[in-house]
Short mmCIF file of C-alpha atoms in Angstrom, two decimals:
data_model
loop_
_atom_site.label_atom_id
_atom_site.label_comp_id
_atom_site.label_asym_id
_atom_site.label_seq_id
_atom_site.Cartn_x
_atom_site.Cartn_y
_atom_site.Cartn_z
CA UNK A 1 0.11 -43.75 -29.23
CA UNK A 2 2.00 -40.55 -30.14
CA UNK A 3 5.73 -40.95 -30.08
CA UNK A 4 8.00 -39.05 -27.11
CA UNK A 5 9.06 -36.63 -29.30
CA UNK A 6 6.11 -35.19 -30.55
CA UNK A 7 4.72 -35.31 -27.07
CA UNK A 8 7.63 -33.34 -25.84
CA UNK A 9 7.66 -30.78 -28.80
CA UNK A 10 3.93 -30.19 -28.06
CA UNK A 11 4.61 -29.12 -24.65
CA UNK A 12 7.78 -26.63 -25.29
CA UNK A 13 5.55 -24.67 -28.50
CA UNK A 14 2.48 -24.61 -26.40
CA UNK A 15 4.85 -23.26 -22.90
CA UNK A 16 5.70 -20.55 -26.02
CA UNK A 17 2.02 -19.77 -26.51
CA UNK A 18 1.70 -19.46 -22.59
CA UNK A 19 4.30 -17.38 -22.29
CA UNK A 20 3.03 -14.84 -25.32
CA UNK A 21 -0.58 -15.26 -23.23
CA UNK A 22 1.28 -14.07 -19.81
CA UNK A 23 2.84 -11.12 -22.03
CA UNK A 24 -0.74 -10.13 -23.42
CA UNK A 25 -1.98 -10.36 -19.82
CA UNK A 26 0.07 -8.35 -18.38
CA UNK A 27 0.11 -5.42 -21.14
CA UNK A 28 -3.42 -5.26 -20.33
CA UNK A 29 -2.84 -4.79 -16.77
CA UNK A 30 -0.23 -2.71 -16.67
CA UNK A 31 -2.76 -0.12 -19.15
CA UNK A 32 -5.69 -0.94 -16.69
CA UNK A 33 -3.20 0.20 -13.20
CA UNK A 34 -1.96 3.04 -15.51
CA UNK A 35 -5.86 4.08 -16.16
CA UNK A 36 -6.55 3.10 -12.74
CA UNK A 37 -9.69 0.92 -13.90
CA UNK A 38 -9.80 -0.27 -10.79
CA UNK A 39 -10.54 2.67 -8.38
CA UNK A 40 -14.28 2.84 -7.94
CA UNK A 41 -13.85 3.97 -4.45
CA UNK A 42 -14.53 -0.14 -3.43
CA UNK A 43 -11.09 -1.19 -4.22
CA UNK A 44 -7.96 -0.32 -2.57
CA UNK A 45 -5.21 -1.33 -5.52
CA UNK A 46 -4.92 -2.85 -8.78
CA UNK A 47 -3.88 -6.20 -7.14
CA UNK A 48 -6.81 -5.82 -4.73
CA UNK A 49 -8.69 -6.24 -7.83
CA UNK A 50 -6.95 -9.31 -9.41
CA UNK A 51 -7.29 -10.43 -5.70
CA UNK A 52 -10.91 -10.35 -6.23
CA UNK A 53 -11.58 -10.74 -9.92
CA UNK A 54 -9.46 -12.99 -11.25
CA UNK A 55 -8.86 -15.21 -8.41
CA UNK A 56 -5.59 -14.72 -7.39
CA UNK A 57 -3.47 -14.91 -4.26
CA UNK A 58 -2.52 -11.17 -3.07
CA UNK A 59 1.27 -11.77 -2.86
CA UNK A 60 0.88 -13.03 -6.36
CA UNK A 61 -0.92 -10.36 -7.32
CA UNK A 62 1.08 -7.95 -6.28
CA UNK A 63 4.29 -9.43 -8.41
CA UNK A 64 1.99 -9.24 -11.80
CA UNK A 65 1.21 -5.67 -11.45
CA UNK A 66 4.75 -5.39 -10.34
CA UNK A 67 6.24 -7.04 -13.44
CA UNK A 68 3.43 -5.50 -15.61
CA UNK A 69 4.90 -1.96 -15.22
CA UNK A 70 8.44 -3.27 -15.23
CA UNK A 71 8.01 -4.20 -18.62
CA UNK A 72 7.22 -0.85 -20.08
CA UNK A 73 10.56 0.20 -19.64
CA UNK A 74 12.29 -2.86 -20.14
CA UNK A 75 11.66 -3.32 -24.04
CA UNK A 76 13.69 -6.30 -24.98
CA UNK A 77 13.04 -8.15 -22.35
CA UNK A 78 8.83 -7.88 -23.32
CA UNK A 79 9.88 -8.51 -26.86
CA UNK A 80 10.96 -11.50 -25.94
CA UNK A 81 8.55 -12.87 -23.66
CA UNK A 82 6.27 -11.74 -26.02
CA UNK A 83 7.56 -14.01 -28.60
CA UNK A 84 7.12 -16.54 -26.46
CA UNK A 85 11.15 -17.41 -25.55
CA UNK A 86 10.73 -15.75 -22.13
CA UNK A 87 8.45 -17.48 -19.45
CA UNK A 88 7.12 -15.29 -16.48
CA UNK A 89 8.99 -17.00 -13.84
CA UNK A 90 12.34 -15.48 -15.61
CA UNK A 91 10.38 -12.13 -16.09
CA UNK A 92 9.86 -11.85 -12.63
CA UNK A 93 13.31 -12.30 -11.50
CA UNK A 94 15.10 -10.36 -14.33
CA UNK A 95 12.51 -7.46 -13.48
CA UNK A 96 13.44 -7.29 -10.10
CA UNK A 97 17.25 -5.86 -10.82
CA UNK A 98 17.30 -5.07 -14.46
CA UNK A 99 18.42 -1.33 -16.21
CA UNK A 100 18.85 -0.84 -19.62
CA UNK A 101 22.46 -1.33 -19.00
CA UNK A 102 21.91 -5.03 -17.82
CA UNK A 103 19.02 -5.96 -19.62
CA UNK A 104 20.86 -7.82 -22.15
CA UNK A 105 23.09 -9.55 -20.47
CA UNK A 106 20.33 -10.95 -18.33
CA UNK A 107 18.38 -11.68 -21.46
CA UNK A 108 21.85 -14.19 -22.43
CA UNK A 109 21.67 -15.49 -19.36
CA UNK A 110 17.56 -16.54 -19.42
CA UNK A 111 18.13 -17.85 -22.84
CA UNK A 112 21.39 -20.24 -22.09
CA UNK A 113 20.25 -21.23 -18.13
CA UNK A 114 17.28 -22.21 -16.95
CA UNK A 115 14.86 -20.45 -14.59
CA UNK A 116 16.60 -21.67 -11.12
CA UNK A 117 19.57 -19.86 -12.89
CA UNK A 118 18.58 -16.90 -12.90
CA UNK A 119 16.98 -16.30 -9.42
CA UNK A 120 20.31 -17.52 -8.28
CA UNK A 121 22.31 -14.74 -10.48
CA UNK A 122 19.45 -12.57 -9.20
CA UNK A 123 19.69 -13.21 -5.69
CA UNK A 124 23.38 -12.78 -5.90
CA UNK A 125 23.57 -9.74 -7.46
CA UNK A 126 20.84 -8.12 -4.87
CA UNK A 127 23.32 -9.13 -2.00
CA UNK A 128 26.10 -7.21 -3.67
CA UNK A 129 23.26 -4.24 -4.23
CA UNK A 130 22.64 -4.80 -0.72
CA UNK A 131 25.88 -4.52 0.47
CA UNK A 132 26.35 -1.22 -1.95
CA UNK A 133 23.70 -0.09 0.37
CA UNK A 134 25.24 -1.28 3.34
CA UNK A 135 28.33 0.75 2.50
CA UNK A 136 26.49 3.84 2.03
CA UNK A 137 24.63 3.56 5.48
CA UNK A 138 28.05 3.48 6.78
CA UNK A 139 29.04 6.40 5.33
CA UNK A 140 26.26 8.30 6.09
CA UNK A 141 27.08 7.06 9.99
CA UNK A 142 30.51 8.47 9.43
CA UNK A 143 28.79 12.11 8.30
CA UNK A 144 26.37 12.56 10.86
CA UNK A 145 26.95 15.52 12.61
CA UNK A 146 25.08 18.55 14.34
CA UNK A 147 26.67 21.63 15.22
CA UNK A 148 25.23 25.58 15.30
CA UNK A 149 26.25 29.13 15.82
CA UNK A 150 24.61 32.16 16.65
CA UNK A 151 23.46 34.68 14.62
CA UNK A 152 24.37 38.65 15.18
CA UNK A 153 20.74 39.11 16.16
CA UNK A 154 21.36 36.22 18.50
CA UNK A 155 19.21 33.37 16.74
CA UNK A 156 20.45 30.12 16.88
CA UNK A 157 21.43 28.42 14.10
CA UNK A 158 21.47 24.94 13.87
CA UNK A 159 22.91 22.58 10.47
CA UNK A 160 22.31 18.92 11.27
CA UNK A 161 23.58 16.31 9.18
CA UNK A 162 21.95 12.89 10.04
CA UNK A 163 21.46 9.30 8.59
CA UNK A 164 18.18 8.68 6.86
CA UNK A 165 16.52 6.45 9.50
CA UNK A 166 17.19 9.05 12.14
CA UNK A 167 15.94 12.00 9.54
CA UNK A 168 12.57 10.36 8.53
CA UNK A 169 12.10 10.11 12.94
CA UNK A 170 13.09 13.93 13.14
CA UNK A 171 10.80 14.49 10.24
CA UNK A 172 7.78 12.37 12.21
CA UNK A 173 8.40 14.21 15.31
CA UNK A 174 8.11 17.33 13.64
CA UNK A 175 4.96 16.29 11.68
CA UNK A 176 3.01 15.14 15.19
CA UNK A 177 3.95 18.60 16.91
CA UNK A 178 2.66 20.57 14.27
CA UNK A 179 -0.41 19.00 14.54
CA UNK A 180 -0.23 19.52 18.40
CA UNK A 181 0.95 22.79 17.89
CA UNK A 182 -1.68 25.63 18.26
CA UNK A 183 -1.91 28.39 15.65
CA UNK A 184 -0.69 31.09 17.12
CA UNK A 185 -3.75 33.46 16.26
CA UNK A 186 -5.71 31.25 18.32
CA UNK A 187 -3.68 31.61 21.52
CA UNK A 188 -2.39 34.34 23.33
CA UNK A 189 0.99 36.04 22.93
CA UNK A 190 3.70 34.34 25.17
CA UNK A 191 1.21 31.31 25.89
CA UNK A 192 3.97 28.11 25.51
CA UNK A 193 3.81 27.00 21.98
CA UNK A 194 3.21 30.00 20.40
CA UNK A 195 5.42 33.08 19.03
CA UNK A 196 6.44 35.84 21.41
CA UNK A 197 4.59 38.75 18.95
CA UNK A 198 1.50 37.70 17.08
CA UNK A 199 2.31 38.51 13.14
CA UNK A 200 0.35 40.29 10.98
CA UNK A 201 0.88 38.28 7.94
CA UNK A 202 0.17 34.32 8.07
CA UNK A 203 2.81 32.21 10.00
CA UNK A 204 4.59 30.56 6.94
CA UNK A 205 5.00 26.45 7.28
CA UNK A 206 8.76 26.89 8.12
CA UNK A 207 8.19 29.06 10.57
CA UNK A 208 5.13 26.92 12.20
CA UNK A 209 7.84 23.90 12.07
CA UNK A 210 11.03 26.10 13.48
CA UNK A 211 8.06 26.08 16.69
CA UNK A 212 7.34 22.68 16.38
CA UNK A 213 10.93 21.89 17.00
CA UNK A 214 10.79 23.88 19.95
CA UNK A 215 7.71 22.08 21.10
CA UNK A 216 9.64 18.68 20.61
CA UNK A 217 12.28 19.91 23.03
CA UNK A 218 10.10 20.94 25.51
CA UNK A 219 8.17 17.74 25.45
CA UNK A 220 11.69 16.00 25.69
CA UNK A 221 12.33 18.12 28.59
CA UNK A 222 9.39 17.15 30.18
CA UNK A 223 8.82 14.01 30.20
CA UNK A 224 11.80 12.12 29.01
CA UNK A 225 12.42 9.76 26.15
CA UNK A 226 9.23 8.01 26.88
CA UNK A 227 5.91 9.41 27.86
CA UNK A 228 3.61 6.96 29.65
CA UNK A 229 0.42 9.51 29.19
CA UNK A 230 -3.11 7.27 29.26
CA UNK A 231 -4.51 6.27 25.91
CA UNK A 232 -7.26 8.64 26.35
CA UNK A 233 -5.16 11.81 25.64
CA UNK A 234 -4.70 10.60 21.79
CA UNK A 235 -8.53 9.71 21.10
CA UNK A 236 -10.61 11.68 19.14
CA UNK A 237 -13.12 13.47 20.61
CA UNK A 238 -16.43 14.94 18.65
CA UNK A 239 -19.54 16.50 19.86
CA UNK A 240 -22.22 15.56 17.76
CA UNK A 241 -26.34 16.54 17.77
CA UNK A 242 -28.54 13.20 18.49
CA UNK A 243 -30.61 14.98 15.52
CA UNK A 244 -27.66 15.23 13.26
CA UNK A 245 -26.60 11.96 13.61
CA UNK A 246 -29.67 10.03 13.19
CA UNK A 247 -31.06 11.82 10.73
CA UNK A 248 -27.94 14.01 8.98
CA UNK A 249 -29.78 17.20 9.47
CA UNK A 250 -27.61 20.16 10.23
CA UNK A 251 -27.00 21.08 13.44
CA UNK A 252 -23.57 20.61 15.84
CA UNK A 253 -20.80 17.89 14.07
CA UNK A 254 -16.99 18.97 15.23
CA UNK A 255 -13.89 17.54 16.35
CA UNK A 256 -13.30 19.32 20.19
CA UNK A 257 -11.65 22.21 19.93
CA UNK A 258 -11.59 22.25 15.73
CA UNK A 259 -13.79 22.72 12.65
CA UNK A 260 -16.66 20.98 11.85
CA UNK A 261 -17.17 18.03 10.30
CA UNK A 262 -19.70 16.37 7.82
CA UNK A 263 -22.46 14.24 9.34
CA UNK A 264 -21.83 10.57 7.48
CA UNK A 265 -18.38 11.00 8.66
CA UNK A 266 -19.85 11.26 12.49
CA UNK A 267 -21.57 8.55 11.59
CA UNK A 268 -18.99 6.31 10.92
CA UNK A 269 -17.02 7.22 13.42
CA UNK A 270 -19.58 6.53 16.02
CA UNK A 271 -20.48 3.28 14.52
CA UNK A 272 -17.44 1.61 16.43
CA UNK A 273 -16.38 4.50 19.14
CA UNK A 274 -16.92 5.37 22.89
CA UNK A 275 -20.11 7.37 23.44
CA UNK A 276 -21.02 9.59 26.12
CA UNK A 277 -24.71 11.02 26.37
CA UNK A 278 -25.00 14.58 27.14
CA UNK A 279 -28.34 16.13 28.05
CA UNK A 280 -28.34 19.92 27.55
CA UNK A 281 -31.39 22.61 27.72
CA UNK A 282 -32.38 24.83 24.95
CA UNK A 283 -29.41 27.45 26.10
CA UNK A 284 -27.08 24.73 25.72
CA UNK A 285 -26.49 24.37 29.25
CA UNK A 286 -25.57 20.46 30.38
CA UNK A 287 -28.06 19.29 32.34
CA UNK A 288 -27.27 15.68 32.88
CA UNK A 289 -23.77 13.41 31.59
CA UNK A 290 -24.46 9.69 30.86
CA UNK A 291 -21.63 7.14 31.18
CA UNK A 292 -19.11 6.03 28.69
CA UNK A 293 -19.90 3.34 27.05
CA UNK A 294 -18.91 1.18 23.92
CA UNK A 295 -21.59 0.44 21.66
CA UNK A 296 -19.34 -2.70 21.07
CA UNK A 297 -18.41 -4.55 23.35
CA UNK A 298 -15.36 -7.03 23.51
CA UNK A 299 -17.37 -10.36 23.49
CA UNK A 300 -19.85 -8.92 20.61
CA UNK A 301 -16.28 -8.41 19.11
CA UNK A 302 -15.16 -11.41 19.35
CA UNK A 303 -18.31 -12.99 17.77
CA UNK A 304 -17.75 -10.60 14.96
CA UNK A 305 -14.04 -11.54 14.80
CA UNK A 306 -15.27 -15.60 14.51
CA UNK A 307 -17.56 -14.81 12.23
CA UNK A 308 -16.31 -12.62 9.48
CA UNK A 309 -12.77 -13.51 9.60
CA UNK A 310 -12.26 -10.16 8.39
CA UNK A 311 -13.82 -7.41 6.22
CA UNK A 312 -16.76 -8.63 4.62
CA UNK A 313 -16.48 -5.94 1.88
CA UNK A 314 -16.11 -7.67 -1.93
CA UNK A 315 -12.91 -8.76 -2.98
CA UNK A 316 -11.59 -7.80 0.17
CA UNK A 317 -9.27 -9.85 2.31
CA UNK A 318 -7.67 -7.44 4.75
CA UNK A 319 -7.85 -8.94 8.29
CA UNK A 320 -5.92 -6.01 10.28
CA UNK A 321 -7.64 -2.41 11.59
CA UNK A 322 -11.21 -4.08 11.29
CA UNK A 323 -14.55 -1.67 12.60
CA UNK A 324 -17.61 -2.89 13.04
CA UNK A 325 -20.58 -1.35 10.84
CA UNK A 326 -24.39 -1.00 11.79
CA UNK A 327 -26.00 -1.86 8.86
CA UNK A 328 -29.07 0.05 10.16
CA UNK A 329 -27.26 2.85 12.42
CA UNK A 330 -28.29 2.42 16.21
CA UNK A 331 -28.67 6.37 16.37
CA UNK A 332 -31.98 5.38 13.96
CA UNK A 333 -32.81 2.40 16.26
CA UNK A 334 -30.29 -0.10 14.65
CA UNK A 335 -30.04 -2.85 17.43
CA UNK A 336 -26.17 -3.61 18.09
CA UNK A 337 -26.50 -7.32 17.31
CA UNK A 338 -24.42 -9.73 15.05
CA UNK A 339 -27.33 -9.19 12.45
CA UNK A 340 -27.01 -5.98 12.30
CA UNK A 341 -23.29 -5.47 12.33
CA UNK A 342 -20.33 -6.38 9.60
CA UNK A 343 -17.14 -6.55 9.45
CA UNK A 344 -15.42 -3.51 7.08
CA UNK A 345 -11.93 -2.05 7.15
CA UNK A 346 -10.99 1.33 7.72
CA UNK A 347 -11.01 2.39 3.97
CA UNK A 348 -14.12 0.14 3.11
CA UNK A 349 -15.97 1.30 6.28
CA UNK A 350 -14.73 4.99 4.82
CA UNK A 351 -16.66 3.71 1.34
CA UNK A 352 -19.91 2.81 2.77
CA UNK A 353 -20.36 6.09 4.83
CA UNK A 354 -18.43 8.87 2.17
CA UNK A 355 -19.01 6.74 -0.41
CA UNK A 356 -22.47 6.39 -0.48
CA UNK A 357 -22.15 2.85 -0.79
CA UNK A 358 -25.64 0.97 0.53
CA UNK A 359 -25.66 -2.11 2.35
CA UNK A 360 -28.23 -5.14 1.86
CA UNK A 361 -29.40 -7.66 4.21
CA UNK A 362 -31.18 -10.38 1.73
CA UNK A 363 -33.31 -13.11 3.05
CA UNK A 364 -30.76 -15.45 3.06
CA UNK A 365 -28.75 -13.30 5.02
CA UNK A 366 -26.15 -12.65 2.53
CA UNK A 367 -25.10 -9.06 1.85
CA UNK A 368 -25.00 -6.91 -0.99
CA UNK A 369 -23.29 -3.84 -1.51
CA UNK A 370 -24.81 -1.62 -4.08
CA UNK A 371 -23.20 1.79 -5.14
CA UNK A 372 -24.94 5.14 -5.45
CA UNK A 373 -25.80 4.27 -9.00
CA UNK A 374 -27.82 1.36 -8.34
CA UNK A 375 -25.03 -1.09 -9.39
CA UNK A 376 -24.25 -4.00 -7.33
CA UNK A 377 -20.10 -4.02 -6.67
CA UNK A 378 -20.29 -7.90 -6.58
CA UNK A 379 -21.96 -8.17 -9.85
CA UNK A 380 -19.72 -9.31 -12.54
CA UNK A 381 -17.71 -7.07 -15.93
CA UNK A 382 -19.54 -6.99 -18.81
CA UNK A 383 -18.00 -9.90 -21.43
CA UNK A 384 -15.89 -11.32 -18.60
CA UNK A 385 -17.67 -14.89 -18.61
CA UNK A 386 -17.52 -14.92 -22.41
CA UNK A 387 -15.46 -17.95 -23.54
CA UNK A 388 -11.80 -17.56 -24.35
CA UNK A 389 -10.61 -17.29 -27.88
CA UNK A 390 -8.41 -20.24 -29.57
CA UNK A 391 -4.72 -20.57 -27.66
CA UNK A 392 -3.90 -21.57 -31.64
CA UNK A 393 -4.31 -18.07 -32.68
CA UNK A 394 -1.62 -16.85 -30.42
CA UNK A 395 1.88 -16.20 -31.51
CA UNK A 396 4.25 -19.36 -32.36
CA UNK A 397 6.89 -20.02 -29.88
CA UNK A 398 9.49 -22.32 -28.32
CA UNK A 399 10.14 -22.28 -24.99
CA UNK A 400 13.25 -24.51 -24.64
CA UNK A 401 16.22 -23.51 -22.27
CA UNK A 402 19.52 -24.09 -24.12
CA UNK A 403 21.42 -25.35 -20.93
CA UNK A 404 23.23 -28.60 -21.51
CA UNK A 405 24.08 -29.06 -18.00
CA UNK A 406 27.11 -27.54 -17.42
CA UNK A 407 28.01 -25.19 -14.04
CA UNK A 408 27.29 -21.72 -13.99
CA UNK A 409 29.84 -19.25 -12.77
CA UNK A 410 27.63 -17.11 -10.45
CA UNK A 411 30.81 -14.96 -9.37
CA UNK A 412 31.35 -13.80 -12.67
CA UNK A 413 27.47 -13.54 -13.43
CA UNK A 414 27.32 -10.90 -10.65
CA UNK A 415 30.74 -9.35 -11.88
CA UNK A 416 29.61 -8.23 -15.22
CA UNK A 417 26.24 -6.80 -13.72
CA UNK A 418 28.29 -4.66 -11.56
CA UNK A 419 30.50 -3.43 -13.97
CA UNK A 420 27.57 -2.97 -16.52
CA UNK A 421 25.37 -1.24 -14.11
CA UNK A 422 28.41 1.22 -13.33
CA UNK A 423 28.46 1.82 -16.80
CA UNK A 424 31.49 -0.31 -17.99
CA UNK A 425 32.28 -0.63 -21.38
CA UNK A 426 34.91 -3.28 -21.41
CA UNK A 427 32.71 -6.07 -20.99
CA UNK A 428 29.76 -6.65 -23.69
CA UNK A 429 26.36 -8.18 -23.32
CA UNK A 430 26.35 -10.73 -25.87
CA UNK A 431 26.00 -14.72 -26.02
CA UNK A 432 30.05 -14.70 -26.43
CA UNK A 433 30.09 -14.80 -22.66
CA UNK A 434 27.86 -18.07 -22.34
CA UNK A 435 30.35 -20.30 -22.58
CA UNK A 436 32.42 -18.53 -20.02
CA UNK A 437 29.59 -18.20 -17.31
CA UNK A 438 28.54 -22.30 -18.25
CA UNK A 439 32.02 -24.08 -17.87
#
């Protein structure tokens, strides 16, 4: 039997070659999100594909891609996890609030603490960020302010000072009333919402938003600080030929009242939308209105809902803002039955109709989804089941913490990071403090 010793020794050099593994890994992904490898118009992120690919759990996903392009700016500390003295789970934290100005000092405190440590320093120093933050909210509460004057030509002129919560809803307001606001060559001078003289030259974006802030009062005037209007007045309504949509010939595709539209986006919006037939003659006259209907209805939603658990697209695991997909469209006879539909997400269910992305129903009734190349999205990288090369060959390293148990002084931890990250020069980043913070 192998003595304690060399047991133990074993398992600190080969936590080393782990940790220079980790390092590797996530140089690799950080180039492959910088390249974006992984938009192919199937996959949303980089740690959508890791998600999908490698197996991995999407919150823990998301912190290797985040620590992946940490890294490339913090040198030292990817030196020294890639020497293997650094493990990821004191990456992770020392990424999360590290500068060039702290890195360091954080690096000291990795290498004399242990990893429970450092998330502890971390988390302290984010609540003294935090309350940084807090401060400044406070101040810009103290600032806010609105006042105007008029100009000689009698224009008002307003200067508005205001938090940033309350700017970015200003800023949303605006954004929605320019899109509710009509252009003004399109409506008649002194109609509400547009400008008393019809310009010659285009209306420029400030001057299209100065209306839209008019539009917002107006609306406030109206109706109050809440407007109970039906659902109905925020769909989206299109007019669409029967021949267009079954077979994407040209012919009428537009949004009411606005510009056109491409056909495979009718499409997709019709797989999952309220329909209304109209009849018309050949002068375009209505001749007959059908009832609105849903072509899904709520308990053919829920069997959906039971069965997919979700979009059905590969590698995806979104569960939220889910539309149900004809595989076969029902404008070219698709039946609106559970084998016929699938579960997709807005930007998936966006991939199969602009993307060009095919859907297969195999005998088994699995699915495949094959891009306009012929390539099936599910099928696996080229080299990716190859076997892995020797752990040996990686670089030599010790992962041992040299704590010896003693107490850390968190206080003054978070006191140097302060001062460093303020730029302080009295206090250097060097092992000299260890002995200080472990007392």
């Amino acid at each position: 039997m192998r003595p304690i010793e060399e047991l133990a020794a074993e398992i600190c050099t080969l936590a080393g070659h782990i940790n220079a593994a980790n390092h590797r890994w996530l140089l690799l992904i950080a180039e492959f999100d910088q390249r974006n490898g992984w938009s192919d118009c199937a996959t949303q992120s980089c740690a959508h594909w890791l998600n999908w690919k490698c197996g991995m759990a999407m919150g823990a996903a998301r912190e290797k891609v985040r620590v992946a392009r940490a890294l490339e700016n913090l040198p030292k500390v990817s030196a020294a996890m890639e020497s293997g003295k650094l493990s990821y789970s004191k990456a992770r934290e020392i990424t999360r609030v590290a500068t060039a100005e702290t890195e360091d000092y954080l690096l000291m405190i990795a290498e004399h603490g242990t990893a429970q440590h450092v998330e502890k320093l971390v988390r302290a120093y984010r609540r003294c960020q935090e309350a940084e933050e807090l401060s400044r909210e406070e101040r810009q509460q103290q600032g806010r302010s609105v006042s105007y004057r008029y100009d000689d030509d009698g224009s008002l002129i307003l200067h508005c000072r205001l938090p940033a919560e309350a700017g970015a809803r200003v800023l949303k307001a605006l954004e929605i009333a320019l899109d509710e606001l009509p252009r003004s060559a399109d409506v008649p001078a002194g109609t509400s919402g547009a400008p008393a003289v019809i310009p010659k030259e285009p209306v420029s974006f400030a001057a299209r938003r100065a209306d839209a802030l008019g539009l917002v009062a107006e609306s406030f005037l109206a109706h109050g600080a809440i407007d109970a209007a039906g659902g109905d007045r925020h769909q989206i309504v299109v007019h669409v030929a029967a021949e267009t949509l079954r077979d994407r010939a040209a012919g009428r595709c537009e949004f009411e009242h606005g510009p056109s539209m491409p056909a495979e986006t009718a499409r997709r919006l019709s797989c999952d939308a309220s329909v209304i037939a109209l009849i018309e003659n050949d002068a375009g006259e209505p001749l007959n209105v059908g009832r609105k209907t849903r072509t899904i209805s709520a308990p053919l939603r829920r069997v959906l809902n039971a069965r997919d658990k979700g979009c059905r697209f590969p590698g995806c695991a979104n569960t939220r803002y889910i539309d149900a997909h004809h595989v076969e469209h029902w404008a070219c006879g698709g039946e609106t039955k559970p084998s016929n539909l699938v579960s997709l997400c807005r930007f998936h269910h966006h991939a199969v109709h602009e993307g060009g992305i095919r859907i297969q129903v195999l005998d088994d009734g699995a699915l495949r989804f094959i891009k306009p190349n012929g390539k099936a999205i599910d099928s696996e990288l080229p080299g990716c089941t190859q076997p892995l090369g020797d752990w040996r060959c990686l670089p030599v390293g010790t992962e041992v913490s040299r704590w010896k148990g003693e107490r850390m002084d968190y206080d003054l931890g978070v006191e140097v990071l302060m001062q460093q990250a303020n730029g302080a020069k009295d206090v250097p980043a060097g092992t000299s403090m260890a002995g200080e913070l472990m007392a």
